[in-house]
XYZ file of C-alpha atoms in Angstrom:
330
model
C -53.712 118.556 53.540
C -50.396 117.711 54.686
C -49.998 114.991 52.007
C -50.552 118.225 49.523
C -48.242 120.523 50.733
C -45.140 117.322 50.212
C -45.472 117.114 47.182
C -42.473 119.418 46.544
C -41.122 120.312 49.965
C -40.663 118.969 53.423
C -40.885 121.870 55.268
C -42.000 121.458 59.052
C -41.869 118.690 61.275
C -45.724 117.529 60.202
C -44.985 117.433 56.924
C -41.566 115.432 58.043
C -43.260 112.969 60.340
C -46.083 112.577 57.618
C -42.985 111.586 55.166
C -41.321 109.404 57.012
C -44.418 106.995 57.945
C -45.078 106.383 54.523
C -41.156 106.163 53.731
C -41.070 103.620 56.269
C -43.777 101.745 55.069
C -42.046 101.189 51.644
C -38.096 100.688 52.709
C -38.189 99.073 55.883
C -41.751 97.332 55.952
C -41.646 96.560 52.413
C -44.992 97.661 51.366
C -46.373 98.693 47.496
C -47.048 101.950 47.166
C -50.664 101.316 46.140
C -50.997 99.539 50.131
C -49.813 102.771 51.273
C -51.947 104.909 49.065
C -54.771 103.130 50.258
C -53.935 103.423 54.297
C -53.356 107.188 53.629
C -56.063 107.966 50.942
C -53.595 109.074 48.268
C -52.951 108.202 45.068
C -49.860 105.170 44.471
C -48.694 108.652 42.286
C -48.824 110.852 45.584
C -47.142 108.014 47.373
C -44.015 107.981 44.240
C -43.674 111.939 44.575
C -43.304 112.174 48.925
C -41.414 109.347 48.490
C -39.029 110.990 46.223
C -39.684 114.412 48.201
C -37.987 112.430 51.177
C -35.124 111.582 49.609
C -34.306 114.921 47.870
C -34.829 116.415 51.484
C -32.143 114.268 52.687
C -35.039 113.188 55.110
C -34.199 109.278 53.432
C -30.477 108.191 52.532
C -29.826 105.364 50.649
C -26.670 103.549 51.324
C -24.759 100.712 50.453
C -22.630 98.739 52.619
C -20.859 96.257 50.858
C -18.774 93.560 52.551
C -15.860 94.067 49.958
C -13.694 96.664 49.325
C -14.815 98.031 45.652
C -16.278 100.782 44.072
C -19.608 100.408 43.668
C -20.371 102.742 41.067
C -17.141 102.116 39.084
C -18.213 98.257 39.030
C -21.159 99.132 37.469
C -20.254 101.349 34.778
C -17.333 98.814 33.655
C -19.422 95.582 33.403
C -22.466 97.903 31.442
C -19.478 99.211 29.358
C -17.894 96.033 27.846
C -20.971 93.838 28.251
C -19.308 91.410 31.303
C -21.191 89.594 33.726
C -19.205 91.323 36.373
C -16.468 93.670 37.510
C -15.104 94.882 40.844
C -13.739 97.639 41.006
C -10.902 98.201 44.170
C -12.012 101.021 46.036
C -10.142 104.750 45.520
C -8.291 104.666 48.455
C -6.908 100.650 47.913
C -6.330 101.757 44.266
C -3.404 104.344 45.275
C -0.727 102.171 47.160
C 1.964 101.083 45.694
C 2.425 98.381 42.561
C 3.272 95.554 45.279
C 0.393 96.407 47.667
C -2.138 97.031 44.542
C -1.145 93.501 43.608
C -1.901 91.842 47.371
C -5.507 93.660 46.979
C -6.484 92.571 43.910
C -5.259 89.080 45.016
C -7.240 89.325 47.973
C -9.921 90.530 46.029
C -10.027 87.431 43.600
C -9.601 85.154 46.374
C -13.178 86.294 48.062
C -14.890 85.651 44.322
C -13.468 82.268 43.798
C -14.637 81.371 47.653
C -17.813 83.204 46.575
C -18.357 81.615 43.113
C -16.489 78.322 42.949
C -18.734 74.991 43.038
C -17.870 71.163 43.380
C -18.705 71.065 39.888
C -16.008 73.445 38.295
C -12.606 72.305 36.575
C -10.322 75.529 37.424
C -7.612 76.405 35.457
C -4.717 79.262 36.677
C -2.684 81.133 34.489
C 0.881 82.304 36.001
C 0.932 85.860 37.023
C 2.324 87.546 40.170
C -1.300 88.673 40.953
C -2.446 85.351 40.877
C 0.249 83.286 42.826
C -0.719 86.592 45.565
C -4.188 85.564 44.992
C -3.324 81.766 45.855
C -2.024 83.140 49.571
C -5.844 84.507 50.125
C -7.863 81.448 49.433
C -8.736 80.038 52.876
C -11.468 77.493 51.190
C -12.953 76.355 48.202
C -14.988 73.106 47.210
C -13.135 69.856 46.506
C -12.568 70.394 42.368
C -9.500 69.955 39.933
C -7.264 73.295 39.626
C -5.310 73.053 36.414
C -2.135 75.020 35.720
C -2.826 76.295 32.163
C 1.110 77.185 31.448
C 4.832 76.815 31.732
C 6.620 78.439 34.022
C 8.450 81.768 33.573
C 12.369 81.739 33.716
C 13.901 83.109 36.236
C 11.400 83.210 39.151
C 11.606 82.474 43.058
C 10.134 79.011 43.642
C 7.336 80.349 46.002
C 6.035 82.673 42.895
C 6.267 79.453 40.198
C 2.936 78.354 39.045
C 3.209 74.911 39.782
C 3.034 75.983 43.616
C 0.290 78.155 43.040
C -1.796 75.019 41.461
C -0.154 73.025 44.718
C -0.857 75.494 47.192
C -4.932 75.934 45.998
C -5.456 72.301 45.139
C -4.556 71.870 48.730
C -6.710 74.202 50.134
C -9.649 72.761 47.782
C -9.032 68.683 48.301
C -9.090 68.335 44.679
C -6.718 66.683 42.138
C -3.885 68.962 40.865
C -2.552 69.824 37.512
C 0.386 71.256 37.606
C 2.973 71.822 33.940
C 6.661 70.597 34.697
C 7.967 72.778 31.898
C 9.119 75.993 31.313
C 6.588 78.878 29.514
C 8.769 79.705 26.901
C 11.014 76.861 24.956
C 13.871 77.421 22.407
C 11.504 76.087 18.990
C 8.532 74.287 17.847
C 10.219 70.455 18.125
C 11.007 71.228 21.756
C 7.750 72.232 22.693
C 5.983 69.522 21.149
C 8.012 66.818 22.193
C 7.014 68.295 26.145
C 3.731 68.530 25.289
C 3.637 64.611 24.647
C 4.969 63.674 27.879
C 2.741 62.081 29.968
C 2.611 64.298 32.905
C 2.269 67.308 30.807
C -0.426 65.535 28.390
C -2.653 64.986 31.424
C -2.963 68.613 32.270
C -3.687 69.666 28.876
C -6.112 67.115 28.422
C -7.763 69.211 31.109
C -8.057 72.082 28.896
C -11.518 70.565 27.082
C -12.974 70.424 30.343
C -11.874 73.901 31.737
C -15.409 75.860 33.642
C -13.891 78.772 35.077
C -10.069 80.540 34.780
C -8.072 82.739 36.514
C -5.794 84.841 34.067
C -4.117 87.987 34.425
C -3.946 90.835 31.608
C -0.546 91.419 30.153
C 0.748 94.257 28.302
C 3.174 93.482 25.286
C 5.774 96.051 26.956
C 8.962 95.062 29.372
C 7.672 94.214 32.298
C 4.397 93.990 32.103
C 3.954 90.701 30.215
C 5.209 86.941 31.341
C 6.825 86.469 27.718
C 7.962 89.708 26.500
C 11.186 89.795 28.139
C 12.247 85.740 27.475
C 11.631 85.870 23.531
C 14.522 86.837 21.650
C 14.615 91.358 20.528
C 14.106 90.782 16.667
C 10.390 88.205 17.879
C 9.487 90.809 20.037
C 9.971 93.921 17.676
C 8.293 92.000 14.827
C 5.653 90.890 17.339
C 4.829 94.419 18.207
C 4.910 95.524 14.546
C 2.127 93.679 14.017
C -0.102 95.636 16.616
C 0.623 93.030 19.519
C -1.373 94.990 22.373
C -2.259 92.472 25.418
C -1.474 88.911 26.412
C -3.093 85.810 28.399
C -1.536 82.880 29.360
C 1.328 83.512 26.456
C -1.454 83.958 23.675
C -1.358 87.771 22.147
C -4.287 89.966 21.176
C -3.877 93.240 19.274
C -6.154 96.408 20.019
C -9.445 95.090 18.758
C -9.425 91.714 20.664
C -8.257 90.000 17.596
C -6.478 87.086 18.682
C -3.061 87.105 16.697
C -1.108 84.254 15.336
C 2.766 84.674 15.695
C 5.925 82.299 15.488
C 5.335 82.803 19.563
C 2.321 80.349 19.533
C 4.488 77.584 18.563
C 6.932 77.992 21.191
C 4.998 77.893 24.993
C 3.843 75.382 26.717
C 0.415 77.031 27.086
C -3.782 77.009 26.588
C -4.761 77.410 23.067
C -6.205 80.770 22.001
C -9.326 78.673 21.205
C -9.470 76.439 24.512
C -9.592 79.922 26.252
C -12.009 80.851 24.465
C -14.415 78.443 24.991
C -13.899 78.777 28.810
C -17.389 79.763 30.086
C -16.213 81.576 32.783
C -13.064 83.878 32.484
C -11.879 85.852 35.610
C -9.286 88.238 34.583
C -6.800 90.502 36.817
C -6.261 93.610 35.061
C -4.938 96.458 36.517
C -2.214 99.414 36.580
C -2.787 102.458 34.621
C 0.324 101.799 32.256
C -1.423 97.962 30.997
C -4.522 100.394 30.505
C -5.194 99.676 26.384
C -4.016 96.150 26.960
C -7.302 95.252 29.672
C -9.399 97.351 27.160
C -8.381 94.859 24.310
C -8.988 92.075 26.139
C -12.353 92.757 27.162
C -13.109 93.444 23.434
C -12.148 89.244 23.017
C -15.567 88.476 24.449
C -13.391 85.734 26.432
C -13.651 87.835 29.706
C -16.822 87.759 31.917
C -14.886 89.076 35.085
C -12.789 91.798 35.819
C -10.938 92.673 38.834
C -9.210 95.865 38.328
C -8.185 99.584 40.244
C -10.255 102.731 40.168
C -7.426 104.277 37.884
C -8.001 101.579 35.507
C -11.286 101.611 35.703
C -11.500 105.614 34.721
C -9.502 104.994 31.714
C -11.282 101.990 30.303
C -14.188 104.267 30.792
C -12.876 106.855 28.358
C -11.471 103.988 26.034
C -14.975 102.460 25.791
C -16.574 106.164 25.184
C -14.832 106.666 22.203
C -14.617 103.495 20.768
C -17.575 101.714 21.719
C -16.934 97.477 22.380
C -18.929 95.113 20.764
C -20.995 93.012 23.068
């Protein structure tokens, strides 16, 4: 009678203890609910509705300790949203320190995944980005495998934050053979750049490209300082760049709100991936985050190049409401 009288409330402490045998049976001993039905002469539907009696009641929690600091729920929603493979989401209260410290988190984050995900078998390639050269300090180990530097370096940075140091610093940590770009990201015309691209140093790493398994990039916005190009190209590129609906950027190549990759005077210019050797990356990690480079993560993810994304809870909420009303394309 007491199995009767659960069906929509747990009332006394009968009912309760009568609850929580067959709730242990099925979380902690791991048993079907037709076993259980059949040791308390109930129907397996019976079993479903105390089971789901307990929980309402409060009388079983479900909880989920993960050994990382992301939002759970968040993480979820994203990668269902825009079709990835996955997303972390930084948890709420990592999400609201400062620019600098959101930036050491996310680095920290990315480093855990590549320690996580990274095999003997992987060619890695790293884009320059502040997020990433922070995400270089974090990696403590990672399997013997070539780490490829997939452009120039930016004008104008500290030596510590140049991406040649960052393919130095992680091809040390992983044993494996590094491929770094002596050049800088952004060169004066088209002869320059492909004159640098022939020399032999530089011709080895992108020969590298082809064989590329998994990257490390970080979303840019095509605004000042939120891109590693906008501010070295010259005011009348830029303007005419962002006439034509320039809206994110990876590794130097632009993409306007749809994911459309965009062809601009700019390609011929960096020492950089192709647009298409990204592409056919398998596996894409991508740093994304800030509210303010919002639109430009949500354009990215509409590439189909991404299959990671490490971003903030801000973020997150706002790529939400970008993918509600304008649906992605998986």
């Amino acid at each position: 009678m007491s199995a009767i009288r659960l069906v929509d409330t747990i009332t006394g402490p009968d009912a309760a203890v009568h609850a929580a045998s067959i709730a242990r049976r099925f979380y902690v001993q791991g048993r079907s609910k037709l076993e259980i039905a059949e040791e308390f002469g109930i129907s397996r539907f019976k079993v479903a509705r105390i089971l789901d009696a307990a929980r309402e009641a409060g009388l079983v929690r479900v909880e989920f300790d993960i050994p990382a600091p992301v939002e759970l729920t968040l993480s979820d929603e994203v990668r269902v949203a825009y079709g990835l493979r996955r997303a972390l989401v930084l948890e709420r209260a990592q999400s609201s320190e400062t620019k600098q410290e959101l930036r050491r988190r996310i680095g920290a984050l990315a480093a855990d995944l590549l320690t996580e995900i990274v095999t003997p078998d992987d060619v890695l390639g790293l884009s320059w980005a502040r997020s990433v050269n922070v995400m270089a300090d974090f990696v403590r180990s990672l399997p013997r495998c070539p780490i490829v530097q997939l452009c120039g370096v930016q004008a104008g940075i500290d030596s510590r934050d140049r991406s040649v140091e960052t393919v130095r610093r992680i091809a040390a940590v992983s044993g494996g053979d590094a491929y770094p770009i002596f050049g800088p990201l952004v060169l004066p015309d088209r002869r320059t750049t492909e004159i640098l691209r022939r020399q032999p140093g530089i011709a080895e790493t992108f020969a590298q490209f082809g064989k590329l398994t998994k990257a490390v990039v970080s979303i840019g916005s095509w605004q000042p300082g939120e891109s590693t190009v906008y501010d070295a190209v010259a005011d009348a590129e830029r303007a005419t760049i962002e006439k034509r609906g320039a809206k994110a950027e990876v590794a130097a190549r632009l993409f306007d709100a749809d994911g459309n990759p965009m062809s601009t005077g700019l390609a011929h210019h960096v020492l950089a991936i192709s647009t298409e050797e990204l592409l056919r990356v398998p596996e894409v990690i991508a740093l994304g985050y800030s509210t303010p480079k919002a639109e430009a993560v949500d354009a990215m993810l509409r590439t189909g190049m991404v299959t990671t994304l490490i971003t903030d809870a801000d973020t997150a909420e706002i790529l939400l409401d970008l993918a509600a009303k304008r649906p992605p394309k998986h």
